Tab-separated table of C-alpha atoms and ligand atoms in Angstrom:
chain	number	residue	atom	x	y	z
A	1	UNK	CA	-22.222	25.128	10.941
A	2	UNK	CA	-24.795	22.632	12.258
A	3	UNK	CA	-22.850	19.685	10.981
A	4	UNK	CA	-25.355	17.093	12.224
A	5	UNK	CA	-27.842	18.334	9.615
A	6	UNK	CA	-25.387	17.703	6.823
A	7	UNK	CA	-24.803	14.043	7.549
A	8	UNK	CA	-26.325	11.474	5.201
A	9	UNK	CA	-29.186	9.164	6.096
A	10	UNK	CA	-26.683	6.346	5.953
A	11	UNK	CA	-24.301	7.929	8.418
A	12	UNK	CA	-27.187	8.513	10.816
A	13	UNK	CA	-27.842	4.780	10.857
A	14	UNK	CA	-24.305	4.114	12.090
A	15	UNK	CA	-23.940	3.565	15.809
A	16	UNK	CA	-20.801	3.575	17.899
A	17	UNK	CA	-19.836	0.011	18.636
A	18	UNK	CA	-19.474	-1.246	22.164
A	19	UNK	CA	-16.673	-3.484	20.905
A	20	UNK	CA	-14.603	-0.486	19.827
A	21	UNK	CA	-15.120	1.022	23.270
A	22	UNK	CA	-14.166	-2.234	24.897
A	23	UNK	CA	-11.049	-2.518	22.801
A	24	UNK	CA	-10.052	0.726	24.413
A	25	UNK	CA	-10.559	-0.944	27.798
A	26	UNK	CA	-8.587	-3.925	26.611
A	27	UNK	CA	-5.485	-1.783	26.377
A	28	UNK	CA	-5.965	-0.803	30.010
A	29	UNK	CA	-3.703	-3.345	31.679
A	30	UNK	CA	-5.471	-3.262	35.018
A	31	UNK	CA	-8.511	-4.907	33.433
A	32	UNK	CA	-8.672	-8.566	32.461
A	33	UNK	CA	-10.480	-8.307	29.166
A	34	UNK	CA	-12.547	-11.123	27.700
A	35	UNK	CA	-13.934	-8.502	25.330
A	36	UNK	CA	-12.460	-8.299	21.846
A	37	UNK	CA	-11.791	-11.260	19.577
A	38	UNK	CA	-8.151	-10.327	19.024
A	39	UNK	CA	-5.885	-13.356	18.498
A	40	UNK	CA	-3.042	-14.176	20.869
A	41	UNK	CA	-0.014	-12.313	19.419
A	42	UNK	CA	2.141	-15.333	20.253
A	43	UNK	CA	0.431	-17.090	17.352
A	44	UNK	CA	1.779	-14.519	14.856
A	45	UNK	CA	4.608	-15.979	12.765
A	46	UNK	CA	6.641	-12.789	13.051
A	47	UNK	CA	10.080	-14.176	12.221
A	48	UNK	CA	8.947	-15.807	8.989
A	49	UNK	CA	7.012	-12.664	8.048
A	50	UNK	CA	9.954	-10.390	8.837
A	51	UNK	CA	12.223	-12.460	6.591
A	52	UNK	CA	9.736	-12.570	3.736
A	53	UNK	CA	8.997	-8.841	4.033
A	54	UNK	CA	12.559	-8.039	3.102
A	55	UNK	CA	12.297	-9.834	-0.248
A	56	UNK	CA	8.777	-8.581	-0.901
A	57	UNK	CA	9.927	-4.994	-0.402
A	58	UNK	CA	13.359	-5.105	-1.994
A	59	UNK	CA	12.889	-7.561	-4.840
A	60	UNK	CA	9.227	-7.031	-5.606
A	61	UNK	CA	8.897	-3.311	-4.903
A	62	UNK	CA	7.425	-2.677	-8.330
A	63	UNK	CA	4.405	-4.644	-7.176
A	64	UNK	CA	4.426	-4.445	-3.394
A	65	UNK	CA	4.782	-0.660	-3.182
A	66	UNK	CA	2.667	0.136	-6.230
A	67	UNK	CA	-1.118	0.362	-6.784
A	68	UNK	CA	-2.599	-3.020	-7.617
A	69	UNK	CA	-5.676	-4.386	-9.354
A	70	UNK	CA	-8.898	-3.837	-7.399
A	71	UNK	CA	-9.664	-7.542	-7.780
A	72	UNK	CA	-6.492	-8.515	-5.920
A	73	UNK	CA	-2.971	-9.868	-6.399
A	74	UNK	CA	-3.066	-12.787	-8.889
A	75	UNK	CA	-0.356	-14.618	-6.952
A	76	UNK	CA	-2.394	-14.457	-3.764
A	77	UNK	CA	-5.467	-15.650	-5.647
A	78	UNK	CA	-3.497	-18.669	-6.917
A	79	UNK	CA	-2.556	-19.579	-3.359
A	80	UNK	CA	-6.076	-19.104	-2.002
A	81	UNK	CA	-7.565	-21.161	-4.830
A	82	UNK	CA	-5.115	-23.948	-3.956
A	83	UNK	CA	-6.147	-23.877	-0.285
A	84	UNK	CA	-9.840	-23.816	-1.165
A	85	UNK	CA	-9.309	-26.836	-3.384
A	86	UNK	CA	-7.024	-28.853	-1.120
A	87	UNK	CA	-8.593	-28.157	2.271
A	88	UNK	CA	-12.177	-27.309	1.407
A	89	UNK	CA	-12.671	-29.552	-1.618
A	90	UNK	CA	-13.902	-26.567	-3.632
A	91	UNK	CA	-12.884	-27.142	-7.231
A	92	UNK	CA	-12.929	-25.105	-10.402
A	93	UNK	CA	-12.538	-21.617	-8.904
A	94	UNK	CA	-10.992	-19.082	-11.274
A	95	UNK	CA	-9.521	-15.680	-10.528
A	96	UNK	CA	-12.838	-14.131	-11.532
A	97	UNK	CA	-14.520	-15.964	-8.667
A	98	UNK	CA	-12.332	-14.273	-6.038
A	99	UNK	CA	-12.036	-10.761	-4.706
A	100	UNK	CA	-9.339	-9.908	-2.183
A	101	UNK	CA	-10.679	-7.576	0.495
A	102	UNK	CA	-9.368	-5.611	3.456
A	103	UNK	CA	-10.349	-8.272	5.985
A	104	UNK	CA	-13.716	-9.961	5.785
A	105	UNK	CA	-15.185	-6.889	7.433
A	106	UNK	CA	-14.800	-5.068	4.130
A	107	UNK	CA	-16.362	-8.050	2.375
A	108	UNK	CA	-19.422	-7.707	4.622
A	109	UNK	CA	-19.673	-4.021	3.824
A	110	UNK	CA	-19.301	-4.671	0.086
A	111	UNK	CA	-22.081	-7.249	0.251
A	112	UNK	CA	-24.240	-4.598	1.888
A	113	UNK	CA	-23.280	-2.094	-0.780
A	114	UNK	CA	-24.068	-4.308	-3.735
A	115	UNK	CA	-27.211	-6.010	-2.440
A	116	UNK	CA	-29.046	-3.915	0.116
A	117	UNK	CA	-31.616	-1.170	-0.342
A	118	UNK	CA	-33.929	0.327	2.211
A	119	UNK	CA	-36.713	-2.045	1.192
A	120	UNK	CA	-34.492	-5.142	1.306
A	121	UNK	CA	-34.562	-7.943	3.837
A	122	UNK	CA	-31.566	-9.800	5.267
A	123	UNK	CA	-31.982	-12.955	7.286
A	124	UNK	CA	-29.560	-13.218	10.200
A	125	UNK	CA	-29.034	-15.270	13.327
A	126	UNK	CA	-29.932	-13.859	16.718
A	127	UNK	CA	-27.406	-13.262	18.249
A	128	UNK	CA	-25.439	-11.961	15.262
A	129	UNK	CA	-21.786	-10.962	14.756
A	130	UNK	CA	-21.855	-7.301	15.689
A	131	UNK	CA	-19.649	-6.207	12.775
A	132	UNK	CA	-22.041	-7.787	10.275
A	133	UNK	CA	-25.003	-6.095	11.899
A	134	UNK	CA	-23.292	-2.684	11.662
A	135	UNK	CA	-22.133	-3.263	8.093
A	136	UNK	CA	-25.632	-4.216	6.913
A	137	UNK	CA	-27.504	-1.716	9.082
A	138	UNK	CA	-25.827	1.204	7.326
A	139	UNK	CA	-27.740	0.305	4.147
A	140	UNK	CA	-31.089	0.363	5.956
A	141	UNK	CA	-32.491	-3.141	5.291
A	142	UNK	CA	-35.043	-4.909	7.465
A	143	UNK	CA	-33.603	-7.726	9.542
A	144	UNK	CA	-35.383	-11.061	9.763
A	145	UNK	CA	-33.954	-12.718	12.842
A	146	UNK	CA	-33.631	-16.447	13.368
A	147	UNK	CA	-32.858	-18.093	16.710
A	148	UNK	CA	-29.530	-19.787	17.067
A	149	UNK	CA	-29.584	-23.250	18.627
A	150	UNK	CA	-26.786	-25.498	19.861
A	151	UNK	CA	-26.484	-26.922	16.346
A	152	UNK	CA	-26.915	-23.680	14.422
A	153	UNK	CA	-29.803	-21.711	12.918
A	154	UNK	CA	-33.332	-22.839	13.718
A	155	UNK	CA	-34.123	-24.231	10.276
A	156	UNK	CA	-37.885	-24.418	10.901
A	157	UNK	CA	-37.894	-20.687	11.513
A	158	UNK	CA	-35.865	-20.126	8.347
A	159	UNK	CA	-38.354	-22.139	6.324
A	160	UNK	CA	-41.354	-20.406	7.870
A	161	UNK	CA	-39.878	-16.975	7.163
A	162	UNK	CA	-39.064	-17.928	3.562
A	163	UNK	CA	-42.573	-19.289	3.026
A	164	UNK	CA	-44.073	-16.119	4.416
A	165	UNK	CA	-41.982	-13.841	2.204
A	166	UNK	CA	-42.800	-16.002	-0.779
A	167	UNK	CA	-46.516	-15.889	-0.138
A	168	UNK	CA	-46.374	-12.091	0.165
A	169	UNK	CA	-44.540	-11.971	-3.183
A	170	UNK	CA	-41.485	-10.477	-1.470
A	171	UNK	CA	-38.961	-13.281	-1.677
A	172	UNK	CA	-36.807	-11.332	-4.152
A	173	UNK	CA	-36.422	-8.606	-1.592
A	174	UNK	CA	-34.612	-11.082	0.643
A	175	UNK	CA	-31.061	-10.430	-0.489
A	176	UNK	CA	-29.255	-13.083	1.509
A	177	UNK	CA	-29.208	-15.335	4.542
A	178	UNK	CA	-26.112	-14.428	6.581
A	179	UNK	CA	-24.550	-17.237	8.564
A	180	UNK	CA	-21.364	-18.057	10.488
A	181	UNK	CA	-21.543	-21.869	10.458
A	182	UNK	CA	-18.317	-22.664	12.346
A	183	UNK	CA	-17.787	-21.620	15.978
A	184	UNK	CA	-20.186	-18.736	15.759
A	185	UNK	CA	-19.256	-15.271	16.954
A	186	UNK	CA	-20.593	-14.622	19.594
A	187	UNK	CA	-22.410	-17.886	20.361
A	188	UNK	CA	-19.587	-20.425	19.867
A	189	UNK	CA	-21.968	-22.961	18.261
A	190	UNK	CA	-21.419	-24.887	15.012
A	191	UNK	CA	-24.069	-25.689	12.421
A	192	UNK	CA	-24.651	-29.434	12.052
A	193	UNK	CA	-24.227	-31.194	8.714
A	194	UNK	CA	-27.988	-31.841	8.521
A	195	UNK	CA	-28.752	-28.168	8.983
A	196	UNK	CA	-26.145	-27.138	6.415
A	197	UNK	CA	-27.775	-29.450	3.899
A	198	UNK	CA	-31.254	-28.271	4.818
A	199	UNK	CA	-30.196	-24.645	4.383
A	200	UNK	CA	-28.755	-25.397	0.954
A	201	UNK	CA	-32.027	-27.091	-0.022
A	202	UNK	CA	-34.082	-24.144	1.156
A	203	UNK	CA	-31.842	-21.656	-0.639
A	204	UNK	CA	-32.298	-23.688	-3.800
A	205	UNK	CA	-36.053	-24.051	-3.393
A	206	UNK	CA	-36.647	-20.348	-2.794
A	207	UNK	CA	-33.757	-19.184	-4.995
A	208	UNK	CA	-32.080	-17.047	-2.343
A	209	UNK	CA	-28.415	-16.428	-1.607
A	210	UNK	CA	-26.526	-17.647	1.446
A	211	UNK	CA	-23.684	-15.469	2.705
A	212	UNK	CA	-21.334	-17.864	4.506
A	213	UNK	CA	-18.805	-16.118	6.757
A	214	UNK	CA	-16.066	-18.454	8.001
A	215	UNK	CA	-13.205	-16.771	9.847
A	216	UNK	CA	-12.833	-19.538	12.445
A	217	UNK	CA	-13.201	-22.827	10.501
A	218	UNK	CA	-9.498	-23.707	10.744
A	219	UNK	CA	-9.471	-23.202	14.515
A	220	UNK	CA	-11.036	-26.537	15.475
A	221	UNK	CA	-9.939	-27.983	18.817
A	222	UNK	CA	-12.214	-31.019	19.005
A	223	UNK	CA	-14.439	-33.088	16.753
A	224	UNK	CA	-14.628	-33.558	13.020
A	225	UNK	CA	-14.351	-30.838	10.415
A	226	UNK	CA	-17.652	-30.201	8.627
A	227	UNK	CA	-17.963	-29.280	4.950
A	228	UNK	CA	-18.528	-25.666	3.939
A	229	UNK	CA	-22.034	-24.709	2.872
A	230	UNK	CA	-20.394	-23.454	-0.330
A	231	UNK	CA	-19.003	-26.931	-0.963
A	232	UNK	CA	-22.311	-28.668	-0.224
A	233	UNK	CA	-24.116	-26.350	-2.633
A	234	UNK	CA	-21.494	-26.734	-5.312
A	235	UNK	CA	-21.092	-22.982	-5.144
A	236	UNK	CA	-24.681	-22.434	-6.282
A	237	UNK	CA	-26.453	-19.572	-4.478
A	238	UNK	CA	-23.616	-19.269	-1.940
A	239	UNK	CA	-21.027	-16.546	-1.352
A	240	UNK	CA	-18.123	-17.564	0.876
A	241	UNK	CA	-16.151	-15.073	2.977
A	242	UNK	CA	-12.843	-15.948	4.539
A	243	UNK	CA	-9.974	-14.103	6.185
A	244	UNK	CA	-6.368	-14.447	7.333
A	245	UNK	CA	-7.204	-12.524	10.509
A	246	UNK	CA	-7.646	-15.332	13.010
A	247	UNK	CA	-5.185	-17.797	11.500
A	248	UNK	CA	-2.308	-15.513	10.586
A	249	UNK	CA	-2.706	-11.867	11.608
A	250	UNK	CA	-5.611	-9.427	11.776
A	251	UNK	CA	-3.292	-6.448	11.279
A	252	UNK	CA	-2.401	-7.712	7.838
A	253	UNK	CA	-6.057	-7.136	6.845
A	254	UNK	CA	-6.453	-9.757	4.143
A	255	UNK	CA	-9.827	-11.311	3.470
A	256	UNK	CA	-11.650	-12.690	0.458
A	257	UNK	CA	-14.982	-13.155	-1.234
A	258	UNK	CA	-15.500	-16.318	-3.295
A	259	UNK	CA	-18.554	-16.691	-5.460
A	260	UNK	CA	-20.268	-16.222	-8.758
A	261	UNK	CA	-18.253	-14.091	-11.194
A	262	UNK	CA	-21.038	-11.554	-11.591
A	263	UNK	CA	-21.254	-10.967	-7.846
A	264	UNK	CA	-17.474	-10.708	-7.544
A	265	UNK	CA	-17.294	-8.234	-10.431
A	266	UNK	CA	-19.990	-6.051	-8.859
A	267	UNK	CA	-18.236	-6.160	-5.488
A	268	UNK	CA	-14.969	-5.161	-7.192
A	269	UNK	CA	-16.740	-2.161	-8.686
A	270	UNK	CA	-17.986	-1.178	-5.235
A	271	UNK	CA	-14.505	-1.678	-3.800
A	272	UNK	CA	-12.971	0.601	-6.415
A	273	UNK	CA	-14.895	3.514	-4.971
A	274	UNK	CA	-13.949	2.553	-1.438
A	275	UNK	CA	-10.185	2.061	-1.596
A	276	UNK	CA	-8.965	1.291	-5.165
A	277	UNK	CA	-7.180	-1.835	-3.979
A	278	UNK	CA	-6.227	-3.887	-0.941
A	279	UNK	CA	-2.680	-2.981	0.196
A	280	UNK	CA	-0.361	-4.609	-2.318
A	281	UNK	CA	2.395	-5.117	0.240
A	282	UNK	CA	0.365	-7.298	2.589
A	283	UNK	CA	-1.246	-9.163	-0.308
A	284	UNK	CA	2.152	-10.136	-1.715
A	285	UNK	CA	3.488	-10.918	1.756
A	286	UNK	CA	0.584	-13.285	2.430
A	287	UNK	CA	1.042	-14.861	-1.030
A	288	UNK	CA	4.731	-15.534	-0.353
A	289	UNK	CA	3.925	-16.802	3.125
A	290	UNK	CA	1.310	-19.215	1.803
A	291	UNK	CA	3.785	-20.423	-0.821
A	292	UNK	CA	6.148	-21.462	1.982
A	293	UNK	CA	3.480	-23.973	2.989
A	294	UNK	CA	4.105	-23.669	6.735
A	295	UNK	CA	0.872	-21.926	7.671
A	296	UNK	CA	-0.980	-25.092	8.664
A	297	UNK	CA	1.817	-26.141	11.027
A	298	UNK	CA	1.648	-22.716	12.531
A	299	UNK	CA	-2.128	-23.017	12.880
A	300	UNK	CA	-1.596	-26.359	14.643
A	301	UNK	CA	0.446	-24.632	17.339
A	302	UNK	CA	-2.156	-21.854	17.603
A	303	UNK	CA	-4.781	-24.567	18.107
A	304	UNK	CA	-2.754	-25.982	21.014
A	305	UNK	CA	-2.611	-22.544	22.647
A	306	UNK	CA	-6.327	-21.843	22.186
A	307	UNK	CA	-7.525	-25.323	23.163
A	308	UNK	CA	-5.702	-24.989	26.466
A	309	UNK	CA	-7.084	-21.506	27.097
A	310	UNK	CA	-10.603	-22.607	26.210
A	311	UNK	CA	-10.386	-25.535	28.636
A	312	UNK	CA	-9.023	-23.297	31.407
A	313	UNK	CA	-11.990	-20.977	30.896
A	314	UNK	CA	-14.539	-23.809	30.838
A	315	UNK	CA	-13.045	-25.328	34.011
A	316	UNK	CA	-13.052	-21.935	35.717
A	317	UNK	CA	-16.687	-21.324	34.749
A	318	UNK	CA	-17.575	-24.704	36.226
A	319	UNK	CA	-15.657	-23.915	39.395
A	320	UNK	CA	-16.618	-20.294	40.036
A	321	UNK	CA	-19.982	-19.583	38.436
A	322	UNK	CA	-22.405	-21.099	40.877
A	323	UNK	CA	-25.615	-19.505	39.695
A	324	UNK	CA	-28.608	-21.778	39.376
A	325	UNK	CA	-29.810	-21.888	35.795
A	326	UNK	CA	-26.607	-20.395	34.334
A	327	UNK	CA	-25.327	-22.186	31.245
A	328	UNK	CA	-22.633	-21.694	28.651
A	329	UNK	CA	-21.633	-23.086	25.291
A	330	UNK	CA	-18.752	-25.547	25.026
A	331	UNK	CA	-17.290	-24.619	21.654
A	332	UNK	CA	-15.375	-27.135	19.557
A	333	UNK	CA	-13.324	-24.304	18.110
A	334	UNK	CA	-13.145	-20.568	17.523
A	335	UNK	CA	-12.538	-17.967	20.165
A	336	UNK	CA	-15.787	-17.475	22.071
A	337	UNK	CA	-17.918	-18.831	24.898
A	338	UNK	CA	-21.480	-17.559	25.276
A	339	UNK	CA	-22.765	-17.489	28.830
A	340	UNK	CA	-26.474	-17.237	29.577
A	341	UNK	CA	-27.653	-16.334	33.063
A	342	UNK	CA	-31.215	-16.540	34.412
A	343	UNK	CA	-33.448	-13.814	32.978
A	344	UNK	CA	-33.357	-11.548	36.033
A	345	UNK	CA	-29.777	-10.600	35.129
A	346	UNK	CA	-29.100	-7.673	32.805
A	347	UNK	CA	-25.538	-8.165	31.623
A	348	UNK	CA	-25.274	-4.580	30.380
A	349	UNK	CA	-25.965	-3.323	33.901
A	350	UNK	CA	-23.579	-5.904	35.320
A	351	UNK	CA	-20.886	-4.809	32.901
A	352	UNK	CA	-20.197	-1.592	34.838
A	353	UNK	CA	-19.837	-3.617	38.040
A	354	UNK	CA	-17.539	-6.069	36.291
A	355	UNK	CA	-15.278	-3.229	35.181
A	356	UNK	CA	-15.053	-2.059	38.791
A	357	UNK	CA	-13.660	-5.450	39.804
A	358	UNK	CA	-11.271	-5.342	36.852
A	359	UNK	CA	-12.841	-7.665	34.306
A	360	UNK	CA	-14.583	-7.037	30.981
A	361	UNK	CA	-16.816	-9.068	28.671
A	362	UNK	CA	-19.265	-8.084	25.943
A	363	UNK	CA	-22.878	-7.814	27.100
A	364	UNK	CA	-25.255	-9.954	25.058
A	365	UNK	CA	-27.488	-7.059	24.021
A	366	UNK	CA	-24.675	-5.864	21.727
A	367	UNK	CA	-25.345	-8.875	19.492
A	368	UNK	CA	-29.024	-8.300	18.815
A	369	UNK	CA	-30.488	-5.992	16.210
A	370	UNK	CA	-33.393	-5.049	18.489
A	371	UNK	CA	-33.120	-3.168	21.770
A	372	UNK	CA	-33.583	-6.114	24.066
A	373	UNK	CA	-32.182	-6.588	27.543
A	374	UNK	CA	-29.990	-9.664	27.555
A	375	UNK	CA	-28.953	-12.023	30.308
A	376	UNK	CA	-26.172	-13.438	28.113
A	377	UNK	CA	-22.621	-12.285	27.558
A	378	UNK	CA	-19.695	-13.196	25.329
A	379	UNK	CA	-16.342	-14.260	26.704
A	380	UNK	CA	-13.335	-14.574	24.463
A	381	UNK	CA	-10.485	-16.660	25.761
A	382	UNK	CA	-7.934	-15.883	23.061
A	383	UNK	CA	-6.076	-12.843	24.346
A	384	UNK	CA	-5.537	-12.945	28.141
A	385	UNK	CA	-2.700	-15.096	29.483
A	386	UNK	CA	-3.731	-18.404	31.058
A	387	UNK	CA	-3.427	-17.319	34.717
A	388	UNK	CA	-5.582	-14.259	34.052
A	389	UNK	CA	-8.327	-16.372	32.530
A	390	UNK	CA	-8.886	-18.228	35.783
A	391	UNK	CA	-8.590	-15.016	37.831
A	392	UNK	CA	-11.022	-13.122	35.560
A	393	UNK	CA	-13.666	-15.848	35.739
A	394	UNK	CA	-13.199	-16.031	39.502
A	395	UNK	CA	-13.982	-12.305	39.689
A	396	UNK	CA	-17.087	-12.728	37.517
A	397	UNK	CA	-18.212	-15.641	39.678
A	398	UNK	CA	-17.809	-13.610	42.837
A	399	UNK	CA	-19.670	-10.668	41.338
A	400	UNK	CA	-22.599	-12.851	40.308
B	1	LIG	C1	-17.856	-13.638	12.109
B	1	LIG	C2	-16.846	-12.607	11.733
B	1	LIG	N1	-16.844	-12.125	10.489
B	1	LIG	C3	-15.952	-11.200	10.111
B	1	LIG	C4	-15.015	-10.701	10.989
B	1	LIG	C5	-14.066	-9.625	10.508
B	1	LIG	O1	-12.781	-10.071	10.463
B	1	LIG	P1	-11.624	-9.386	9.632
B	1	LIG	O2	-12.164	-8.139	9.019
B	1	LIG	O3	-10.533	-9.129	10.585
B	1	LIG	O4	-11.270	-10.387	8.578
B	1	LIG	C6	-14.990	-11.167	12.297
B	1	LIG	C7	-14.026	-10.624	13.269
B	1	LIG	O5	-14.064	-10.841	14.433
B	1	LIG	C8	-15.932	-12.151	12.669
B	1	LIG	O6	-15.954	-12.647	13.910
């Protein structure tokens, strides 16, 4: 059978991800990998989770080993609502405003499923989180790309693009503006308060949705916490995605969508067809863990680990990358540093050379929805041990 001919249009739009390939390299111990965004396993609270697992399995087996509601475990929703209220100032959320997902990656896919058609537009930053680009691309929308600056999206470009769509009578085809306001993946930058407010104003004026994706907000190493876009907009026209992946464990695969009840209900319908429900065991485990109230202490120690690693990487870049015109972001949090070299460099080409000297990063071109050559690359400092961070950057410096 010529199987290729049987595949759907959607499946043909799916491309193999360089990140997946790099994750394969990351397991090769001879390579120092600054590739994937996998958290440092030392941050995982394994003893507490092992203890709680016992009770969740033995005492709550009728829930934790059974099918659950597609919408999610009510106990977990209670805990998440509490956190959103106490730490994010978001009040008045009900269970109907939350959907528990298999990581925020599933949330991104569900947003694609419920909003995007082939004639839709999505507005995204350039560079963009690769996983969001692949999730949306599968549904065939047109991307409107907005430059990312040191303080977040270029708001003038956003406004211009909105005006243009509006004047063509196509504003309703713009399904959402996707943004990662805190410690952007891959760029490391954070959207300023002024820009957050301006974005909320624009979304209101043109009546468009903002899809706010915030996996890294709790991982702040310096500076002041900024309010969520969702908070600033009073929840109006904003959908908020969050996840336990970077602050607790990515293997547990718990994420969430918070937003208008109608959107959440539609996403739940889409989720039903995908997987019936998020694993009930990990949902209940996370609920019990959050009830213990120790997660924020744990995050504090993770912050210590990551701040140190980030500073080691920044110092090493300063010391070893002596290329005129090279620059890099100095993130206040999150897991990534974005390095930009002079234009003559093609970091995809360089990537093969880097592997030969035993170091890996993600070439910048992976984070653009067009086929550009990029002189940037993403470094993540979360996974390699401290001594390897310096050694890896030294190798990159020498190669350059
Ligand atoms: C910006 C962003 N969104 C979503 C995700 C997906 O995370 P998960 O599915 O593990 O919650 C990631 C993971 O790296 C990310 O960086």
